[in-house]
CSV table of C-alpha atoms and ligand atoms in Angstrom, one decimal:
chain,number,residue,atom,x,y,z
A,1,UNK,CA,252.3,74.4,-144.6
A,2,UNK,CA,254.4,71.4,-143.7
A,3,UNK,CA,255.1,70.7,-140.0
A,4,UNK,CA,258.6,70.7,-139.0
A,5,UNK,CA,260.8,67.7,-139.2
A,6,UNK,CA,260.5,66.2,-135.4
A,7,UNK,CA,263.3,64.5,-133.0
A,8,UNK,CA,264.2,61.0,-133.1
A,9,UNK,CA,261.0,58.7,-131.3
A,10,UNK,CA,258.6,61.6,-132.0
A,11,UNK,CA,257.7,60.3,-134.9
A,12,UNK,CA,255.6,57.1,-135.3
A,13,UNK,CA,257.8,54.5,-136.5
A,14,UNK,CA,258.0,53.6,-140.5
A,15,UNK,CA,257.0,50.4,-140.1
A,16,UNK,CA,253.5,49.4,-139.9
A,17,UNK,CA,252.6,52.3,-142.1
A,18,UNK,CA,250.5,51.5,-145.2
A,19,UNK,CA,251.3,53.1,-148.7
A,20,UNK,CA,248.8,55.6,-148.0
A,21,UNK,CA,250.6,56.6,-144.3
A,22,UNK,CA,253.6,56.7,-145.9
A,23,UNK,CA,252.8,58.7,-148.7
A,24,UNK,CA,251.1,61.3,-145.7
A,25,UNK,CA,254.1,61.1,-144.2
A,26,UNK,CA,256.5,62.5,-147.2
A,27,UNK,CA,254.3,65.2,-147.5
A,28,UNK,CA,254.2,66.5,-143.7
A,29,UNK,CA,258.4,66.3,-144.4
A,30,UNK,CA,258.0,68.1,-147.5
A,31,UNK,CA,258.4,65.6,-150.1
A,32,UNK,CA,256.0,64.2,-152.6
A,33,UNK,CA,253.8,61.8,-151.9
A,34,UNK,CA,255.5,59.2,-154.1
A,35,UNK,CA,258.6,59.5,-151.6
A,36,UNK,CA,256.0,57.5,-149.6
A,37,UNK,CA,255.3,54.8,-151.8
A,38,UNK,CA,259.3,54.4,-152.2
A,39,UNK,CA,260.0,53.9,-148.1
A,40,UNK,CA,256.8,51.5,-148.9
A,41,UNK,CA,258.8,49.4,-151.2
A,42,UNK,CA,262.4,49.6,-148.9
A,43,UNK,CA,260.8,48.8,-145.9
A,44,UNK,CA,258.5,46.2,-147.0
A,45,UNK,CA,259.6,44.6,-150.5
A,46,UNK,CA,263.3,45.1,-150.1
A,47,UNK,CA,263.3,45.0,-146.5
A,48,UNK,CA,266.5,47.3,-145.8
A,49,UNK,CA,266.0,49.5,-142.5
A,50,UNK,CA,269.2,51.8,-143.3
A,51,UNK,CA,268.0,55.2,-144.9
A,52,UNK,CA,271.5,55.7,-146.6
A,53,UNK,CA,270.8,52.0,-148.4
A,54,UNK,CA,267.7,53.8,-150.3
A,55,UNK,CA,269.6,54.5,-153.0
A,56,UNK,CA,267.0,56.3,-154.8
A,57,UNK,CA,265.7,58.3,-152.7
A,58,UNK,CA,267.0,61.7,-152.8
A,59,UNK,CA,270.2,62.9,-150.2
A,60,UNK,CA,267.9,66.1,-149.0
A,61,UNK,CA,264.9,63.3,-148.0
A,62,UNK,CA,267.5,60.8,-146.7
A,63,UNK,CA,269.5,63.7,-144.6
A,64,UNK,CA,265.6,64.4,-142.8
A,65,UNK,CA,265.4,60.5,-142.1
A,66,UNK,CA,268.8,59.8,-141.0
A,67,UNK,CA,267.4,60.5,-137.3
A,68,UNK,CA,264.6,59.2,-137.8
A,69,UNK,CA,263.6,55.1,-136.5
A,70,UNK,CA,262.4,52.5,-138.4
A,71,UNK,CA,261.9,50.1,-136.0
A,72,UNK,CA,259.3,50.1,-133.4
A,73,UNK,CA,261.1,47.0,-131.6
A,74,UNK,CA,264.7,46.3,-130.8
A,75,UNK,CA,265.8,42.7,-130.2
A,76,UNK,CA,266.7,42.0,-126.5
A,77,UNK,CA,267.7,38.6,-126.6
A,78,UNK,CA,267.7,35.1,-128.8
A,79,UNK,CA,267.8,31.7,-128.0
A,80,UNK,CA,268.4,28.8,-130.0
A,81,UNK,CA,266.5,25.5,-128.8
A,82,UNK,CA,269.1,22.5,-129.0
A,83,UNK,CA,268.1,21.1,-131.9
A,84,UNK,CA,268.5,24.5,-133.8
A,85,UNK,CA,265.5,24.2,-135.6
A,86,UNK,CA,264.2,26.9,-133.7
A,87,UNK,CA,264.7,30.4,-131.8
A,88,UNK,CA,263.1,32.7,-130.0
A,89,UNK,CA,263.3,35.9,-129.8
A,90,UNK,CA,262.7,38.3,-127.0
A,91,UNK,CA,261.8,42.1,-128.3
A,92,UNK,CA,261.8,45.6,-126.4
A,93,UNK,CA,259.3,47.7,-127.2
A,94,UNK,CA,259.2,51.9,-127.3
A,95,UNK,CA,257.8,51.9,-124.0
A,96,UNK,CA,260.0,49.2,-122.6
A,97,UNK,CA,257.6,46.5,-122.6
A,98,UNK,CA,258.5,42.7,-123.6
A,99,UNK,CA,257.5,40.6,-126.6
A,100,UNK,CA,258.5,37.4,-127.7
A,101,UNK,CA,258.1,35.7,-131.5
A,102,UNK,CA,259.6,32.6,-132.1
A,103,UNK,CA,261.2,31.5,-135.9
A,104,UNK,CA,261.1,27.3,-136.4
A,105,UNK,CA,262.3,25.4,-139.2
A,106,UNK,CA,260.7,22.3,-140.7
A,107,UNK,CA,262.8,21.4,-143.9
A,108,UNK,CA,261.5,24.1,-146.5
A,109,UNK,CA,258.6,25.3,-144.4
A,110,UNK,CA,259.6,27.9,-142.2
A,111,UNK,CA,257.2,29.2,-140.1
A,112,UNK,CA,257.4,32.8,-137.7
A,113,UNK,CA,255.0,32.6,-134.5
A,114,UNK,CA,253.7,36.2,-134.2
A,115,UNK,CA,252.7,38.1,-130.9
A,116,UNK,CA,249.6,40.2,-130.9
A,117,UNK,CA,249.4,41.5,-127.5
A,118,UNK,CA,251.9,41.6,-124.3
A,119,UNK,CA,250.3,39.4,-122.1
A,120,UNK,CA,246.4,38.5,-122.4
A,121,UNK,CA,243.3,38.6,-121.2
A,122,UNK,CA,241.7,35.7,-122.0
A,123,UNK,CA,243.2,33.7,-118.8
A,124,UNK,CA,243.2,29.8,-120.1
A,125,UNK,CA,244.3,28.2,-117.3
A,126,UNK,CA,246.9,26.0,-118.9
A,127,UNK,CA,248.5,29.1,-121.1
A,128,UNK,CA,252.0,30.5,-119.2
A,129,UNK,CA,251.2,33.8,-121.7
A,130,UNK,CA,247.7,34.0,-119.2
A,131,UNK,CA,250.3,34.3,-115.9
A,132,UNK,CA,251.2,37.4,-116.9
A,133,UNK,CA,247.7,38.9,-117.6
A,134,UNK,CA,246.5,41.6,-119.9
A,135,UNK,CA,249.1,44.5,-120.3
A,136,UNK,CA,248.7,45.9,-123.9
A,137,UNK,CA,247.3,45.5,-127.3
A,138,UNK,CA,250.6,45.6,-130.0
A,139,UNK,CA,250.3,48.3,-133.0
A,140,UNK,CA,250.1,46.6,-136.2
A,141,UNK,CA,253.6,48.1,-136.7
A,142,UNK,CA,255.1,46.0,-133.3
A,143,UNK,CA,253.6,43.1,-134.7
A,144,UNK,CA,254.8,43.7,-138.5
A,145,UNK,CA,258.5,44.3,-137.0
A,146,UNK,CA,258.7,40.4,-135.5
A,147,UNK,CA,258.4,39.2,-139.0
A,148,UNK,CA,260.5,42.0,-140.7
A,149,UNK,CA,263.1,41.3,-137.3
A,150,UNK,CA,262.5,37.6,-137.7
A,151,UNK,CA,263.0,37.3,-141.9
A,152,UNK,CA,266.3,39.5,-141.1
A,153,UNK,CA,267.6,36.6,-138.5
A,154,UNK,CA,266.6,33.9,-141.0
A,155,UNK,CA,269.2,32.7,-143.9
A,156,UNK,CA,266.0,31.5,-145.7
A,157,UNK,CA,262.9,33.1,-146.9
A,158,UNK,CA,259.9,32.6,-144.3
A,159,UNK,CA,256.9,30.9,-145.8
A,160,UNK,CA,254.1,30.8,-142.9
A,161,UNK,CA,253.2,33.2,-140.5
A,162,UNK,CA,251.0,32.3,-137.4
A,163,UNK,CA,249.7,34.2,-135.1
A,164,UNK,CA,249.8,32.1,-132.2
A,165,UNK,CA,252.3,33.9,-129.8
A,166,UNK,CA,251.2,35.8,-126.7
A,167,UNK,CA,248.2,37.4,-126.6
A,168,UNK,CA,244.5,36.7,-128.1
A,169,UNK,CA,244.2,38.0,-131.9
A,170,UNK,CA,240.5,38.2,-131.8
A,171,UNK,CA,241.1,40.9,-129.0
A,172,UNK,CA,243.4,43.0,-131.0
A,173,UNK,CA,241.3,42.6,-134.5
A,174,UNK,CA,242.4,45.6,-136.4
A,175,UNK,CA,245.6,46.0,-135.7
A,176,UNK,CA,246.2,42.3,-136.2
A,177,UNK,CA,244.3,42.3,-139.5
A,178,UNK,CA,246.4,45.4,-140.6
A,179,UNK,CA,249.0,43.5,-139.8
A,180,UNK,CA,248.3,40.5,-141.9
A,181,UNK,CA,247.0,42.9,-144.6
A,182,UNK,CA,250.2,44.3,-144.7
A,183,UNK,CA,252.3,41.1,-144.6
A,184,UNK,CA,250.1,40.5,-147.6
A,185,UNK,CA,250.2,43.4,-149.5
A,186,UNK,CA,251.6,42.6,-153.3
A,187,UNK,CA,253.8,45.4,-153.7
A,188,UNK,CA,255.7,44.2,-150.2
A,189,UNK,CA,255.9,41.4,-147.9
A,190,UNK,CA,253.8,39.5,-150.8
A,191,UNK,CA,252.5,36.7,-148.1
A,192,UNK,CA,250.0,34.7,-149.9
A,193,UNK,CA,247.0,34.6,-148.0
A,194,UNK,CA,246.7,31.3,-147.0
A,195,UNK,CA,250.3,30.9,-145.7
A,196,UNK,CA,249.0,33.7,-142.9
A,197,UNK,CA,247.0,31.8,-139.7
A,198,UNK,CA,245.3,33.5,-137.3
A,199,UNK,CA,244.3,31.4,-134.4
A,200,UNK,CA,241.7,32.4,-131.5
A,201,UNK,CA,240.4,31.0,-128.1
A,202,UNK,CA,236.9,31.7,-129.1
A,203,UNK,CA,235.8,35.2,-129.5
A,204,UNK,CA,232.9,34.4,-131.4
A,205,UNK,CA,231.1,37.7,-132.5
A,206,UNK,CA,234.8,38.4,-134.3
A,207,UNK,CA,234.7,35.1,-135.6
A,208,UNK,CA,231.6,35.8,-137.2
A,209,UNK,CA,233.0,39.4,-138.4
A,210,UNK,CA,236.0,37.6,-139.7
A,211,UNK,CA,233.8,36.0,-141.3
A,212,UNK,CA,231.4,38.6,-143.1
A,213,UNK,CA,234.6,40.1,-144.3
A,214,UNK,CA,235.4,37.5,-145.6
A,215,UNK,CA,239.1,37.7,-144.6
A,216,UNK,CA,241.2,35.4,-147.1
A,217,UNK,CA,243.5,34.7,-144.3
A,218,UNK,CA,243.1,31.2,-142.5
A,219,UNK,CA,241.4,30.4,-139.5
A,220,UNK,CA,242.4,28.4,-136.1
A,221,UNK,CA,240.1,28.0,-133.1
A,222,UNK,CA,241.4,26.2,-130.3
A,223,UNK,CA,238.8,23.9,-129.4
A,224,UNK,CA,240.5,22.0,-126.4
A,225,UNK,CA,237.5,20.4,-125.4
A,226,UNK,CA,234.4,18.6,-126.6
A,227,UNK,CA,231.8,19.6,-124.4
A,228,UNK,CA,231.0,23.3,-122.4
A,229,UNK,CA,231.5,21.6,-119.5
A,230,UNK,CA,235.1,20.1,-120.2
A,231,UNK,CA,236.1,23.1,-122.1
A,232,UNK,CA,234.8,25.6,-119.1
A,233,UNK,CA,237.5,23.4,-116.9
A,234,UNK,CA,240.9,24.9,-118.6
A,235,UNK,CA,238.9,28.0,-120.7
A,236,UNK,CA,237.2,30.3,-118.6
A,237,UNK,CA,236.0,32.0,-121.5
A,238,UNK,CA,233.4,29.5,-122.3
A,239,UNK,CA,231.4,31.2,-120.1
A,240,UNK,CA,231.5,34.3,-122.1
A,241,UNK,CA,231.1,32.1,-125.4
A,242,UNK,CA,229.4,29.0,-125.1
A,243,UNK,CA,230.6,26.1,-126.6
A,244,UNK,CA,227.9,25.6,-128.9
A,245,UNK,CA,228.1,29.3,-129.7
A,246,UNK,CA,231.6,28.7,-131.0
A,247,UNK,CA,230.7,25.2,-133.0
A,248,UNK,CA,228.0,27.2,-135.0
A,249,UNK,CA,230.3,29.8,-135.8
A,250,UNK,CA,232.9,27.4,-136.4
A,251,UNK,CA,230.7,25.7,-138.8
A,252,UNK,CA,229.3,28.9,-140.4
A,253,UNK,CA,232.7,30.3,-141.4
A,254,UNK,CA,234.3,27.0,-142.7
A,255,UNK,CA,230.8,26.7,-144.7
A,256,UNK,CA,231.4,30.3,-146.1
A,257,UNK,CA,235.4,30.5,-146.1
A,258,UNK,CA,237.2,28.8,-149.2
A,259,UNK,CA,239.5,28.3,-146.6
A,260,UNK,CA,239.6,24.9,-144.2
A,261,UNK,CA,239.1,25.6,-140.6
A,262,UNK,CA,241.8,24.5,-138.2
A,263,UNK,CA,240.4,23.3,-134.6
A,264,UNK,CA,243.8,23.1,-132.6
A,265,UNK,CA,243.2,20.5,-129.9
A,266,UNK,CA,246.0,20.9,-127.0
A,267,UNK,CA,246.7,17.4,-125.2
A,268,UNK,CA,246.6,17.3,-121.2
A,269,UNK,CA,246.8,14.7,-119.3
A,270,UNK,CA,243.6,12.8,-117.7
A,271,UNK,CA,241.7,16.5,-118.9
A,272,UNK,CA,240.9,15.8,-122.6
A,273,UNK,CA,242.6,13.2,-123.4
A,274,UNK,CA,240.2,10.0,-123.2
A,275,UNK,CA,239.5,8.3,-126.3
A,276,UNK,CA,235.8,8.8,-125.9
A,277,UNK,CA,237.2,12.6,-126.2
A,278,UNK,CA,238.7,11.2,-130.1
A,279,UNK,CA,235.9,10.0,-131.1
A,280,UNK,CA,233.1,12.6,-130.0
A,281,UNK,CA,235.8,14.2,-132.0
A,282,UNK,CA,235.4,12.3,-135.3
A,283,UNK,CA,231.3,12.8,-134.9
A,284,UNK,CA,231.5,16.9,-133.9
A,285,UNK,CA,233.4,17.6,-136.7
A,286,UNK,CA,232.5,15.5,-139.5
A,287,UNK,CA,229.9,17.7,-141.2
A,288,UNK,CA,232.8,20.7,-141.0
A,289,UNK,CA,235.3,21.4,-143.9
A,290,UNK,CA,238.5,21.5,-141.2
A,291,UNK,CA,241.3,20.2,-139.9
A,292,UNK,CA,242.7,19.1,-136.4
A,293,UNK,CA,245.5,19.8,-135.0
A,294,UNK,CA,246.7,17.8,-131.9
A,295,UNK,CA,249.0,19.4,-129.6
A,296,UNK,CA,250.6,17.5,-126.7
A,297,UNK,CA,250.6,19.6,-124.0
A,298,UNK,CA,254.0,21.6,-123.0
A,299,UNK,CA,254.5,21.7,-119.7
A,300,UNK,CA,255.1,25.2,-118.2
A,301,UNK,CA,255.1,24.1,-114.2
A,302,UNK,CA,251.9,24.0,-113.8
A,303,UNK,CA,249.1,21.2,-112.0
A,304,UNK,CA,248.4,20.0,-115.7
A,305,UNK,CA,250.6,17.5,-117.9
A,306,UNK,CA,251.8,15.8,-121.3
A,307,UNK,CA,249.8,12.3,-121.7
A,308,UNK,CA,252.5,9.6,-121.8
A,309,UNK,CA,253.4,8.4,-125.7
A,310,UNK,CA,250.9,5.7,-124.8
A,311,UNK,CA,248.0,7.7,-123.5
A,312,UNK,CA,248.5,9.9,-126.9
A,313,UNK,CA,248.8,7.0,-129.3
A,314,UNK,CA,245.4,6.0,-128.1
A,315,UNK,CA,243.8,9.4,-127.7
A,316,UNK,CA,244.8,9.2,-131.9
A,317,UNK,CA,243.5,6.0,-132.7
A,318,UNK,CA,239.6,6.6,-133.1
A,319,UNK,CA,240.9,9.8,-135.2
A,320,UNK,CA,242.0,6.9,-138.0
A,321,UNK,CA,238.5,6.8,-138.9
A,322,UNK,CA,238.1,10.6,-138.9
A,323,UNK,CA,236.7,12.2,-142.7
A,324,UNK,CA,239.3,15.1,-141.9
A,325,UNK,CA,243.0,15.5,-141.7
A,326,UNK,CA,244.6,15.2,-138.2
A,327,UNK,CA,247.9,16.4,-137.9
A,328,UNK,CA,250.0,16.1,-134.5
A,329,UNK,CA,252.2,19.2,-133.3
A,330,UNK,CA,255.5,17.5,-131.8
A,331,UNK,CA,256.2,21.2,-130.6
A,332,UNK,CA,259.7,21.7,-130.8
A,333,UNK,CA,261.8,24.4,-128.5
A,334,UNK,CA,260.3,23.2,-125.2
A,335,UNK,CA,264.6,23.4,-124.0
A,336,UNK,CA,263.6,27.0,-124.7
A,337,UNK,CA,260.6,27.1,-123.6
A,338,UNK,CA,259.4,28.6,-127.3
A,339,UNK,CA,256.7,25.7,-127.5
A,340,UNK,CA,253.1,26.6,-128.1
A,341,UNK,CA,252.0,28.4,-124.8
A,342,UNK,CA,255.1,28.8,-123.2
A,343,UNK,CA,255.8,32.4,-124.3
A,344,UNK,CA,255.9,34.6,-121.2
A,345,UNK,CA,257.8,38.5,-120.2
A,346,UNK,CA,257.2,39.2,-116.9
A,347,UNK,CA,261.1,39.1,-116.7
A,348,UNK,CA,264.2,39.1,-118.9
A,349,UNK,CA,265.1,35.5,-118.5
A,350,UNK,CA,268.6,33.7,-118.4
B,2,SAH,N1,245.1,33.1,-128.1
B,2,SAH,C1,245.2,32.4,-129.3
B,2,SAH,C2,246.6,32.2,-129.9
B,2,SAH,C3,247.7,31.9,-128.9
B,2,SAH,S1,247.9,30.3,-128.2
B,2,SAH,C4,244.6,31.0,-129.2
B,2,SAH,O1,244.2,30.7,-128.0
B,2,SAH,O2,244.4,30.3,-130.1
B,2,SAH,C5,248.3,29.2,-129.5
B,2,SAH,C6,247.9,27.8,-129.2
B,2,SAH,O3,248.7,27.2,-128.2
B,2,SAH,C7,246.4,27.6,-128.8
B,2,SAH,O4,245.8,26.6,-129.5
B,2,SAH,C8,246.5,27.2,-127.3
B,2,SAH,O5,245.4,26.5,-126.9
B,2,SAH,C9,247.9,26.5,-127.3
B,2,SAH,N2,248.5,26.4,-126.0
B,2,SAH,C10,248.5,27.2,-125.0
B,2,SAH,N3,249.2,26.8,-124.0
B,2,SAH,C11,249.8,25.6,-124.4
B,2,SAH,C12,250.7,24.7,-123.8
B,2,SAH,N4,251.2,25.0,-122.6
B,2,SAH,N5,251.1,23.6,-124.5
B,2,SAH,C13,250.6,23.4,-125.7
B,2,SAH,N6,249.7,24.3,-126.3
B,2,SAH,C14,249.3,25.4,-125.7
C-alpha cells in the first residue's frame, strides 16, 4: 500500500534528495520509481523548480506535486556590494531560521560561498559567524538549495563552490558531504570535484576520516597561526586539537590526497602578522604538497584589525622564497559585509 499524498510542508522538501530518495519517493505517491530519477534530472541537471515545467512527467504525477515544495529555503533578502562583483544573499529556512551564502565574480571564475550550519560552535574569536553561537546543523538539502538559489540569481554558470560560509563543515560531515556529493553527481549539478572546497578550523579526527575516504573534494584548513600558543590566542579550539595534532594530519592528507592542501592564513594586525610569522611559514610548510592563502583580516567591530598595506607587504615578503604557491585574498563585499567571516543572522539587517 502507498501512503496518502500529504499537505504542502509535510513532505520533506525535493531538493537534497538523492536518485535513490527520489525514486522512494515516487513510489510512496504511487508512481514508478523512474518518476524519481526524472524530478532527479529537473531538479538537479535542468534545475527548473516549477512542476508544470516537467514536461515529461505525466499530468496525474504533476497534479499530486503541484502542492507540493521544492525548496527548502526561500530568499529573504540580497545585496549587492558596490563594486557588483558580489552579493549576498540572506535565506529563510522552514523553521524560520536565517542563512546567508554569498555569489562573487572574478572574470570567468565564479565562485558560491556555501553555509553549513546557522551559527557555529567552534567560537574563533575573530569570526562575526562565532557571535551568534551554535544554533543548528543545515540538511544537505538547505545547503544544496544556496547553490541551486544562488546558480538561479547568476546570469553565468558557477564554476567553484566553497564551503566557507557560516558554520564549521567538519561539524556537520555528512550532511555537508551529501551535499557536495550531490553537487557532484554526473547525472546533475555535474561539479567536478576539485572545483568543490571544503574548508575547516581544525577538527582533526574528521580530517583524518576525510582522509581514509579519500574524499575527491579539496581541502582548506585554516591555520591562522604558527605555533599552539599563537593559534590558542584567536582559536579556542586548539585546545581541543593541538596544533601539532592538526600539522600531522595536515601533512598526512596532502601526502595521501591527489589533491593540494590549502592552509588559509587570515591577517590580523600585531596577532600573526610578523615576518618571523612568514617565514616559520616558508619552513612549516615546505615538506607539504599545499598552498597558502593569505587573507587580510575583515574587520567586523571587533578588538582585532587589518595590518596596514605596509605591514602586509612585508608579512609577504619572506613568502617570495616559499617552495609553494601563496595567493592573497583581497576579499571583496566588505560594503556588505559578505567578506570572509563576516556572515552573521541574529537579525534581518538593513
Ligand atoms: N569554519 C570553517 C569555514 C568558515 S570560515 C573554517 O574555519 O575554515 C572561512 C574562512 O574565513 C576561515 O579561513 C576563517 O579563518 C576566515 N575568517 C573568519 N573570520 C574572518 C574575518 N573576519 N576576516 C577574514 N577572514 C576570516
Amino acid at each position: 500500500m502507498t501512503e496518502p499524498y500529504k499537505h504542502k510542508h509535510k513532505h520533506k522538501p525535493l531538493i537534497g534528495q538523492t536518485n535513490l530518495e527520489l525514486e522512494s519517493f515516487a513510489e510512496s505517491i504511487g508512481e514508478k520509481s523512474f518518476r524519481g530519477r526524472q524530478l532527479f534530472d529537473w531538479i538537479y541537471r535542468q534545475q527548473v523548480d516549477k512542476f508544470n515545467e516537467m514536461t515529461d512527467l505525466s499530468k496525474s504525477l504533476r497534479e499530486k506535486l503541484d502542492s507540493d515544495t521544492i525548496h527548502p529555503l526561500k530568499i529573504v533578502n540580497r545585496d549587492l556590494s558596490s563594486s557588483k562583483q558580489t552579493r549576498k544573499f540572506l535565506f529563510e529556512l522552514r523553521d524560520g531560521k536565517l542563512v546567508e551564502a554569498v555569489l562573487m565574480v572574478e572574470g570567468a571564475r565564479i565562485t558560491v560561498c556555501l553555509s553549513t550550519q546557522v551559527g557555529c560552535a567552534v567560537d574563533c574569536d575573530f569570526c562575526a559567524t562565532a557571535k551568534m553561537g551554535f544554533v543548528k546543523n543545515l540538511s544537505s538539502g538547505e545547503i544544496v538549495d544556496q547553490f541551486l538559489h544562488l546558480q538561479k540569481m547568476s546570469e553565468e554558470k558557477i564554476t567553484n563552490v566553497v564551503f566557507m560560509g557560516m558554520g564549521e563543515p567538519f561539524l556537520n560531515y555528512k550532511n555537508t558531504i551529501a551535499a557536495a556529493d550531490l553537487l557532484h553527481h554526473p547525472k546533475g549539478v555535474n561539479m567536478a570535484a576539485w572545483r568543490i572546497t571544503i574548508s575547516t578550523a581544525g577538527i582533526v579526527p574528521k580530517i583524518k576520516q576525510f582522509s581514509m575516504e579519500e574524499q575527491p573534494y579539496k581541502l582548506a584548513v585554516s591555520l591562522n597561526g604558527t605555533s599552539q600558543d599563537q593559534r590558542l590566542r584567536t582559536m579556542p579550539i586548539t585546545k581541543t586539537h593541538s596544533f601539532s595534532d592538526l600539522m600531522r594530519a595536515s601533512k598526512d592528507y596532502a601526502y595521501h590526497s591527489r589533491n593540494r592542501i590549502t592552509f588559509e592564513y587570515v591577517l590580523m594586525d600585531e596577532i600573526n602578522d610578523n615576518p618571523k610569522d612568514s617565514e616559520k611559514l616558508v619552513k612549516l610548510l615546505s615538506n607539504v604538497e599545499c598552498k597558502l592563502n593569505v587573507i587580510p583580516y575583515n574587520e567586523i567591530g571587533g578588538e582585532y584589525s587589518r595590518p596596514s598595506d605596509e605591514k602586509i607587504e612585508a608579512f609577504l615578503q619572506p613568502l617570495k622564497r616559499a617552495n609553494f604557491p601563496v595567493t592573497v585574498r583581497w576579499s571583496k563585499g566588505q560594503d556588505i559585509d559578505a567578506g570572509c567571516g563576516q556572515l552573521a543572522t541574529n537579525s534581518i539587517k538593513n
